[in-house]
PDB file of C-alpha atoms in Angstrom:
ATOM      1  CA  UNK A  12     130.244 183.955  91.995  1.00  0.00           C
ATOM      2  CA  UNK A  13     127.926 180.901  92.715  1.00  0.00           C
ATOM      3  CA  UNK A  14     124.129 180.996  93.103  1.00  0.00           C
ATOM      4  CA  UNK A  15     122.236 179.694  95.696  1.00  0.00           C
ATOM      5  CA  UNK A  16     121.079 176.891  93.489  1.00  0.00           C
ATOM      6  CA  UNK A  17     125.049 176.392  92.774  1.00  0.00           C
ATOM      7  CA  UNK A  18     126.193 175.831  96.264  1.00  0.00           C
ATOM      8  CA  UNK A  19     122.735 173.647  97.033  1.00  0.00           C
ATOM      9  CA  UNK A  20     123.265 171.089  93.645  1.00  0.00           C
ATOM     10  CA  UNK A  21     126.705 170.971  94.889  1.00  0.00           C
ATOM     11  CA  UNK A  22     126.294 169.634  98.628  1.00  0.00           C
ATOM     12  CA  UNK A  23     123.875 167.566  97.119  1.00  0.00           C
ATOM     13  CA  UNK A  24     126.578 165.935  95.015  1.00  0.00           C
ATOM     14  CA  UNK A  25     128.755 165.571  97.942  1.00  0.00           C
ATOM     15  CA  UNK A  26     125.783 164.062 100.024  1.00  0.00           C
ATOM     16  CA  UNK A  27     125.192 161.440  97.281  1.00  0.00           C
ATOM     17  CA  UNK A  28     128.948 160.449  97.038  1.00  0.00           C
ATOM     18  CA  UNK A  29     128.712 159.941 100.708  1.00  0.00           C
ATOM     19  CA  UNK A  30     125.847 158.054 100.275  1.00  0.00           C
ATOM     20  CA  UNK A  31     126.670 156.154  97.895  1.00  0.00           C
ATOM     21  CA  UNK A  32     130.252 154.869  99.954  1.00  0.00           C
ATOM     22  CA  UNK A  33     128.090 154.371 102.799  1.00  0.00           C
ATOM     23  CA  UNK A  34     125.962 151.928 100.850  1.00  0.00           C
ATOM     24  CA  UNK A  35     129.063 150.313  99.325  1.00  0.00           C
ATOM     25  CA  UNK A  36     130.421 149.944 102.591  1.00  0.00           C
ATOM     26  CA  UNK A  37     127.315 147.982 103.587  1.00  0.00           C
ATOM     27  CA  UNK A  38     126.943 145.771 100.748  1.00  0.00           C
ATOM     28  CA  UNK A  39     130.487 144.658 101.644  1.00  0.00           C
ATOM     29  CA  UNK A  40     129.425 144.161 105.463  1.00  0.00           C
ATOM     30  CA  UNK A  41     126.685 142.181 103.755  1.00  0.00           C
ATOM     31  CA  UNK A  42     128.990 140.019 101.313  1.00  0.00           C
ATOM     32  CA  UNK A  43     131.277 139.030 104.502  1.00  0.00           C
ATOM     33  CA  UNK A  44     127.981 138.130 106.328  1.00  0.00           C
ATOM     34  CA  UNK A  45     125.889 136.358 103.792  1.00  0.00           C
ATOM     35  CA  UNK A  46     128.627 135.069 101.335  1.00  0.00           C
ATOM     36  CA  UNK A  47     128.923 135.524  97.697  1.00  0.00           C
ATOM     37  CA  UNK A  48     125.392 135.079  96.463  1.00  0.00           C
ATOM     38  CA  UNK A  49     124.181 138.558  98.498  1.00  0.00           C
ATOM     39  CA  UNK A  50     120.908 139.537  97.727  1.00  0.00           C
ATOM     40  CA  UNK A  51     119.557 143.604  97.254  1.00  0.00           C
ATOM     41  CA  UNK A  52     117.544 143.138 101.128  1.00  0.00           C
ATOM     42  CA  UNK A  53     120.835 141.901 102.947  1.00  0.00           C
ATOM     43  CA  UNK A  54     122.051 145.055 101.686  1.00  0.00           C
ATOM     44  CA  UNK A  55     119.225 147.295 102.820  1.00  0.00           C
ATOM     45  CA  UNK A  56     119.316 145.267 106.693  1.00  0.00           C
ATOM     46  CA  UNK A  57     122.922 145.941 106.547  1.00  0.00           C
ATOM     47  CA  UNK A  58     122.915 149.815 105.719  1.00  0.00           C
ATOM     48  CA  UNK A  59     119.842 149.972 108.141  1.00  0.00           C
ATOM     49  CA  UNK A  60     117.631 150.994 105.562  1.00  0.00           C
ATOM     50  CA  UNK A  61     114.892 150.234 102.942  1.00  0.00           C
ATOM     51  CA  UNK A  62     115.824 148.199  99.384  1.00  0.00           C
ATOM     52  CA  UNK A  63     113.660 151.467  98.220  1.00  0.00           C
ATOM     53  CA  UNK A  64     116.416 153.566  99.784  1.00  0.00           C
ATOM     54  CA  UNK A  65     119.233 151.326  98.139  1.00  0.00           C
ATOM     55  CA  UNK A  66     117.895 152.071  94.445  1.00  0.00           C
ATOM     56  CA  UNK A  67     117.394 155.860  94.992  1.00  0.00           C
ATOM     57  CA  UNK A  68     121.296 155.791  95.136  1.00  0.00           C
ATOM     58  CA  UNK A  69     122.323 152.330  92.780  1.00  0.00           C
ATOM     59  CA  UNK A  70     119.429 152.152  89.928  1.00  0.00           C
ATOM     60  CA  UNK A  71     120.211 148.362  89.890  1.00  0.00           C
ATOM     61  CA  UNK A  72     122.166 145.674  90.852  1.00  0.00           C
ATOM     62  CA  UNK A  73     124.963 146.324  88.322  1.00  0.00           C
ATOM     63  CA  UNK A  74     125.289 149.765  89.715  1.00  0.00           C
ATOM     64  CA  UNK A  75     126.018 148.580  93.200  1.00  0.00           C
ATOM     65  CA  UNK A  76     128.547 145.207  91.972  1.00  0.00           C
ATOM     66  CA  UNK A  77     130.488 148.024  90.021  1.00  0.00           C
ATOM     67  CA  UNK A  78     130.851 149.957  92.820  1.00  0.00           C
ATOM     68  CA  UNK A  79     131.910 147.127  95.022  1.00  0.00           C
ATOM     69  CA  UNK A  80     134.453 146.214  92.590  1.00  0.00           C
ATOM     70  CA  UNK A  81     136.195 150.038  92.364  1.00  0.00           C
ATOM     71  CA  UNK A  82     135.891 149.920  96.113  1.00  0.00           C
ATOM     72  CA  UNK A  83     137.537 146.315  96.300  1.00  0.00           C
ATOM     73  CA  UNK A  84     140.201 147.664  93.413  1.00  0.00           C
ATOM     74  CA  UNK A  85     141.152 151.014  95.049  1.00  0.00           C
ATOM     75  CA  UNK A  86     142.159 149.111  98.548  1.00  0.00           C
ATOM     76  CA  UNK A  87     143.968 145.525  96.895  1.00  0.00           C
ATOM     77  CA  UNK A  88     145.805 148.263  94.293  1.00  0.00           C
ATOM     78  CA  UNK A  89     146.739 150.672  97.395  1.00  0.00           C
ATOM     79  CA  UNK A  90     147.870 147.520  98.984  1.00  0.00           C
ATOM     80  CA  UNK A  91     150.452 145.865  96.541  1.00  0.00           C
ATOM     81  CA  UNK A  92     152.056 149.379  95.938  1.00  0.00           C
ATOM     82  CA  UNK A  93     152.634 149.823  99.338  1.00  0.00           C
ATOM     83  CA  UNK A  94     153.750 146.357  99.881  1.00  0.00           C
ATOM     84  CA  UNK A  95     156.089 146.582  96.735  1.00  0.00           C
ATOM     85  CA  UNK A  96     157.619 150.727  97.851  1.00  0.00           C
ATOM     86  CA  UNK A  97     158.340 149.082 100.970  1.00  0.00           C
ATOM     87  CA  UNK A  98     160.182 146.190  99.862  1.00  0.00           C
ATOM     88  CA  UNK A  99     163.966 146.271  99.097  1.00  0.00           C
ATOM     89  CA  UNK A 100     165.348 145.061  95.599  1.00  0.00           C
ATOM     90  CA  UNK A 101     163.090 143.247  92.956  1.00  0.00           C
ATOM     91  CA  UNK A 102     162.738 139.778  94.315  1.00  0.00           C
ATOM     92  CA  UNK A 103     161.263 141.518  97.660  1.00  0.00           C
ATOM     93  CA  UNK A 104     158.978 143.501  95.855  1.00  0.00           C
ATOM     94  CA  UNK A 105     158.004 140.486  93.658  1.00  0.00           C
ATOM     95  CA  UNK A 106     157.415 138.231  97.235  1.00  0.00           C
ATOM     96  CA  UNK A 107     155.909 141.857  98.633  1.00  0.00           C
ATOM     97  CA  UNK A 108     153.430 142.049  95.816  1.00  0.00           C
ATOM     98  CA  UNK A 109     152.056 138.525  95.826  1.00  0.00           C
ATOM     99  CA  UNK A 110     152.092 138.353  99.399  1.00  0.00           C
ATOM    100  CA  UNK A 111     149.671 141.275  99.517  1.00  0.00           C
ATOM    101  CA  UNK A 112     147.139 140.128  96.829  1.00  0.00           C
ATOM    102  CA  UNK A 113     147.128 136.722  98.198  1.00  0.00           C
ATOM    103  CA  UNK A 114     146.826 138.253 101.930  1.00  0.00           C
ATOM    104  CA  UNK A 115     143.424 140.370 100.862  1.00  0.00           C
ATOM    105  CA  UNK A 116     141.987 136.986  99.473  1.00  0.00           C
ATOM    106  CA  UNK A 117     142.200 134.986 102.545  1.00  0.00           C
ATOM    107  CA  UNK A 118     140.951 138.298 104.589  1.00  0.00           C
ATOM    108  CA  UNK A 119     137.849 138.733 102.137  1.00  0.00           C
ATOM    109  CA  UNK A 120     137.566 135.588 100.056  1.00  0.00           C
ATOM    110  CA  UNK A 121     133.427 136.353 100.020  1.00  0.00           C
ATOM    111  CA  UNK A 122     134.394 139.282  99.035  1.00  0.00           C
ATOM    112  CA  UNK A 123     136.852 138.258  96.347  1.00  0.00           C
ATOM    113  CA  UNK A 124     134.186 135.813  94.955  1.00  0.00           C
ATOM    114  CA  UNK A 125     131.752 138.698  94.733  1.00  0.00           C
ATOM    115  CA  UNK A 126     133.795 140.005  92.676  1.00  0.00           C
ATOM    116  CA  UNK A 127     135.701 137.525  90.472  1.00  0.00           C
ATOM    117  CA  UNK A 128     132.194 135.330  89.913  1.00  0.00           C
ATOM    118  CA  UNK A 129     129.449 137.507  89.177  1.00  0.00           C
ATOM    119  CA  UNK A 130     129.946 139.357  86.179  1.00  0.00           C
ATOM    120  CA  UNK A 131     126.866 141.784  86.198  1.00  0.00           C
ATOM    121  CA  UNK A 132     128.754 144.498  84.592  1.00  0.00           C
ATOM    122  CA  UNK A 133     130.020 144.348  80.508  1.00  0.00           C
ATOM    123  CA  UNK A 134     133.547 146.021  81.528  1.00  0.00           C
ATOM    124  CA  UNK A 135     135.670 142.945  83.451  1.00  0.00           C
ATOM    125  CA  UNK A 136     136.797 145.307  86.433  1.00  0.00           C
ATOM    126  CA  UNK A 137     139.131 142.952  87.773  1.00  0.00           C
ATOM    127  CA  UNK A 138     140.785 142.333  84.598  1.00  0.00           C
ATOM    128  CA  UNK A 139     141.146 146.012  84.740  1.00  0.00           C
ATOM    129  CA  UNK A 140     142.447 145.935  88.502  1.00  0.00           C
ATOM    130  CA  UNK A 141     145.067 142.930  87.746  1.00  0.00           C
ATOM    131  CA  UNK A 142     146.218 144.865  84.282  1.00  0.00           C
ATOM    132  CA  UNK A 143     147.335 147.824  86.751  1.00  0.00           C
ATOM    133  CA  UNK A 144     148.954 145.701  89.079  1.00  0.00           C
ATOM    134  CA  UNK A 145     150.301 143.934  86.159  1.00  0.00           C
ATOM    135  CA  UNK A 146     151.841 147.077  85.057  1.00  0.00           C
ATOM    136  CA  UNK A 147     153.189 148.245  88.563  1.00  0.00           C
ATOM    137  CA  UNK A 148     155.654 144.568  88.537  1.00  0.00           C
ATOM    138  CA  UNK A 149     156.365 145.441  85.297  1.00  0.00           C
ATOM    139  CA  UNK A 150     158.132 149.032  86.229  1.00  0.00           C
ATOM    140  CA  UNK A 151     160.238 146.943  88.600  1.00  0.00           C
ATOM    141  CA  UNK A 152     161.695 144.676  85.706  1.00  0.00           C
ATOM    142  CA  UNK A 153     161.913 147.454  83.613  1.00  0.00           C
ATOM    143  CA  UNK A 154     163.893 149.685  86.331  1.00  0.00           C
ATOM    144  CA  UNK A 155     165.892 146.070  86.965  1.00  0.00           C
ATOM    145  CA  UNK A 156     166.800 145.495  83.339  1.00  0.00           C
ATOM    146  CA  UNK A 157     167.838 149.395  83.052  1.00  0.00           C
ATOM    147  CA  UNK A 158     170.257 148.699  85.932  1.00  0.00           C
ATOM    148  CA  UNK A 159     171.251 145.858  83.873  1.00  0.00           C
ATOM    149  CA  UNK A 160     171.975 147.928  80.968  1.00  0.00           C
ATOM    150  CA  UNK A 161     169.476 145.307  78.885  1.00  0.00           C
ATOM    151  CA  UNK A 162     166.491 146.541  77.134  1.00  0.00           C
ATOM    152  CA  UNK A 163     163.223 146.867  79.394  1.00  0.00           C
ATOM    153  CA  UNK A 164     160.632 145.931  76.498  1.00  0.00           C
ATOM    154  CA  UNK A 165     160.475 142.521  77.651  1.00  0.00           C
ATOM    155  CA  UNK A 166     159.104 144.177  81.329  1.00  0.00           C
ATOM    156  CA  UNK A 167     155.510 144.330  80.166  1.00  0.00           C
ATOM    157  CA  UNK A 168     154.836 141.029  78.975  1.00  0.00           C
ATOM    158  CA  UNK A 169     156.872 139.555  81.745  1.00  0.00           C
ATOM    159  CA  UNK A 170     155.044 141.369  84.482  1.00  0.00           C
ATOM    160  CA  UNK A 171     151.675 140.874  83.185  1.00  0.00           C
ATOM    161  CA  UNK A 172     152.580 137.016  82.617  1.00  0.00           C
ATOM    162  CA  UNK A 173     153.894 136.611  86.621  1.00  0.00           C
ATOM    163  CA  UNK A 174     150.592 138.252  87.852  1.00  0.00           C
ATOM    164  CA  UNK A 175     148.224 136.517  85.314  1.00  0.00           C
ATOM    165  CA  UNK A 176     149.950 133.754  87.055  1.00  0.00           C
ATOM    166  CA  UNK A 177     149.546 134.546  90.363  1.00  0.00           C
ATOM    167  CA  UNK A 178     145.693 135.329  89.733  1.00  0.00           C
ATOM    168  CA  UNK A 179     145.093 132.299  88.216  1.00  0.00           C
ATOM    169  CA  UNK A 180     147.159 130.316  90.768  1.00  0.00           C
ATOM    170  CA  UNK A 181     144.822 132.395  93.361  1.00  0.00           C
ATOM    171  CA  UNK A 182     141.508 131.579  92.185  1.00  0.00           C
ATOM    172  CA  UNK A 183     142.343 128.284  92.103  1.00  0.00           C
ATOM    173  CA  UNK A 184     143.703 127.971  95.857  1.00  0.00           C
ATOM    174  CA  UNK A 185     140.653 129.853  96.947  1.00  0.00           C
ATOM    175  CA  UNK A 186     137.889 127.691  95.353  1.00  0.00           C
ATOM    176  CA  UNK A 187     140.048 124.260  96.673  1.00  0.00           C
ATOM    177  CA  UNK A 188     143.243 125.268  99.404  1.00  0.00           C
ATOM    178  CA  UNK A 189     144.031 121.570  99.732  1.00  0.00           C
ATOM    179  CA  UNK A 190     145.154 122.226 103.451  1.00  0.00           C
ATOM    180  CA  UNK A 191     147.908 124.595 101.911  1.00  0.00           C
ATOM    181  CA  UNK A 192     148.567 127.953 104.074  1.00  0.00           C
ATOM    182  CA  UNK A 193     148.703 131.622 102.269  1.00  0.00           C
ATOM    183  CA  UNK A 194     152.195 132.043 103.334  1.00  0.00           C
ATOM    184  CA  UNK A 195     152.835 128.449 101.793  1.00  0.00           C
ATOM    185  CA  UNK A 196     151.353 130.046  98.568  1.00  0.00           C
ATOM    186  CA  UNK A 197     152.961 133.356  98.331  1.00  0.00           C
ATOM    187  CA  UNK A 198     156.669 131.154  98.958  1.00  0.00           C
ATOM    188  CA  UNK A 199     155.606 128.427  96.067  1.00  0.00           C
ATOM    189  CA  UNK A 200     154.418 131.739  93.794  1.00  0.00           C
ATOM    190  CA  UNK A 201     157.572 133.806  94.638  1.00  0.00           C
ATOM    191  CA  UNK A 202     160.263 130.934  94.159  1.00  0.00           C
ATOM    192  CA  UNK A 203     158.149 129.981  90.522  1.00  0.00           C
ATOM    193  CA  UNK A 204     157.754 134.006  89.246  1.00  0.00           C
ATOM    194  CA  UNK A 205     161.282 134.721  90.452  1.00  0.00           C
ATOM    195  CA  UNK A 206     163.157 132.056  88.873  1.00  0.00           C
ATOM    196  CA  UNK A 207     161.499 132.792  85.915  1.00  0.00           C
ATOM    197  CA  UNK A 208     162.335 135.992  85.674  1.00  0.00           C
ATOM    198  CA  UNK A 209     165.909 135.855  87.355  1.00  0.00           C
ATOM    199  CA  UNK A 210     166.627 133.917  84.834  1.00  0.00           C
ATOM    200  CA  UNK A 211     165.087 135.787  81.255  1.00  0.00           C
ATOM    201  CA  UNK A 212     166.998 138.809  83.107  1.00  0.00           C
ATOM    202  CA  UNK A 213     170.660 137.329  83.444  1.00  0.00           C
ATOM    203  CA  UNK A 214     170.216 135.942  79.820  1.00  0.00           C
ATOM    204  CA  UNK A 215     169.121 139.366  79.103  1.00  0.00           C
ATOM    205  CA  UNK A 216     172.224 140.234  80.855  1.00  0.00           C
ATOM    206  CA  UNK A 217     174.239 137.659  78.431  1.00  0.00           C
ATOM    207  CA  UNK A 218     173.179 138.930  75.041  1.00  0.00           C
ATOM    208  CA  UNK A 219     173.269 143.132  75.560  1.00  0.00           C
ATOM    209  CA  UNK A 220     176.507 144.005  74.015  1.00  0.00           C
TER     210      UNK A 220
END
């Protein structure tokens, strides 16, 4: 049976994870408004509140960049794996997947810059983020080489290589778009990563026994 002081820590802990999204939810209000280079009082005027306020939740600014970034990670990773379940055969959930992490750059590119360009925190988060995503196009190689009867090893390094790719080809476009559309991107992306891997797969295909 739980004690008072039980059931009165607990909705504290739920009122502090509230809290605490609330405040994440402003700092990225903030980002959008103010750009990249956000400061700890945008955040506060954004979550109608005191910078005093702020810090009883995030001790610092690490605290709150960290949080932005799981925040930022839970929604682009939601994203792609819905894009990629509701795409049909593996070059559709290849064009599905870049499609969607080049679709949340254009939508929050202060956002993204937030993120990718101010490493306050010693763990690289987005590494993190594009090592899961790297792992979900990597099941789809796997499950397309096991349809091939080949061996899937070769899915991991080939599905972390097409979305180290596609992050790198990202930042880029981001910091200099040269006039060139996101759709433009995502076809240029797609037709490099997929003939690529079309063709590692059918010479997969060649030399299984």
């Amino acid at each position: 049976m739980h004690s008072v002081g039980d059931r009165r820590a607990s909705r504290w802990d739920a009122h502090r994870r509230t809290r605490r999204a609330e405040l994440t939810d402003a700092a990225i209000a903030a980002i959008r408004e103010h750009g990249a280079g956000v400061g700890m009082d945008d955040v506060a005027a954004a979550a109608r509140t005191s910078k005093t306020a702020v810090y009883r939740h995030f001790a610092d600014r690490t605290q709150l960049y960290v949080a932005v970034c799981h925040r930022v990670a839970q929604v682009l990773l939601g994203q792609v794996r819905a894009a990629m379940d509701g795409a049909s055969g593996p070059r559709a959930k290849t064009a599905a997947a870049i499609a969607a992490y080049l679709r949340l750059i254009e939508h929050d590119p202060q956002v993204y810059r937030f993120v990718v360009h101010r490493p306050l925190a010693d763990a690289d988060l987005v590494a993190d983020l594009v090592s899961l995503i790297g792992d979900q196009v990597a099941d789809v190689i796997a499950e397309q080489l096991r349809l091939a009867g080949a061996d899937p090893a070769p899915a991991v390094p080939w599905g972390h290589g097409v979305v180290g790719m596609v992050r790198s080809a990202a930042d880029n476009w981001i910091a200099r778009p040269a006039g060139m559309t996101r759709d433009q991107l995502a076809d240029h992306l797609t037709a490099l990563a997929w003939a690529g891997l079309s063709g590692v797969v059918a010479r997969t295909e060649e030399e299984t026994p």
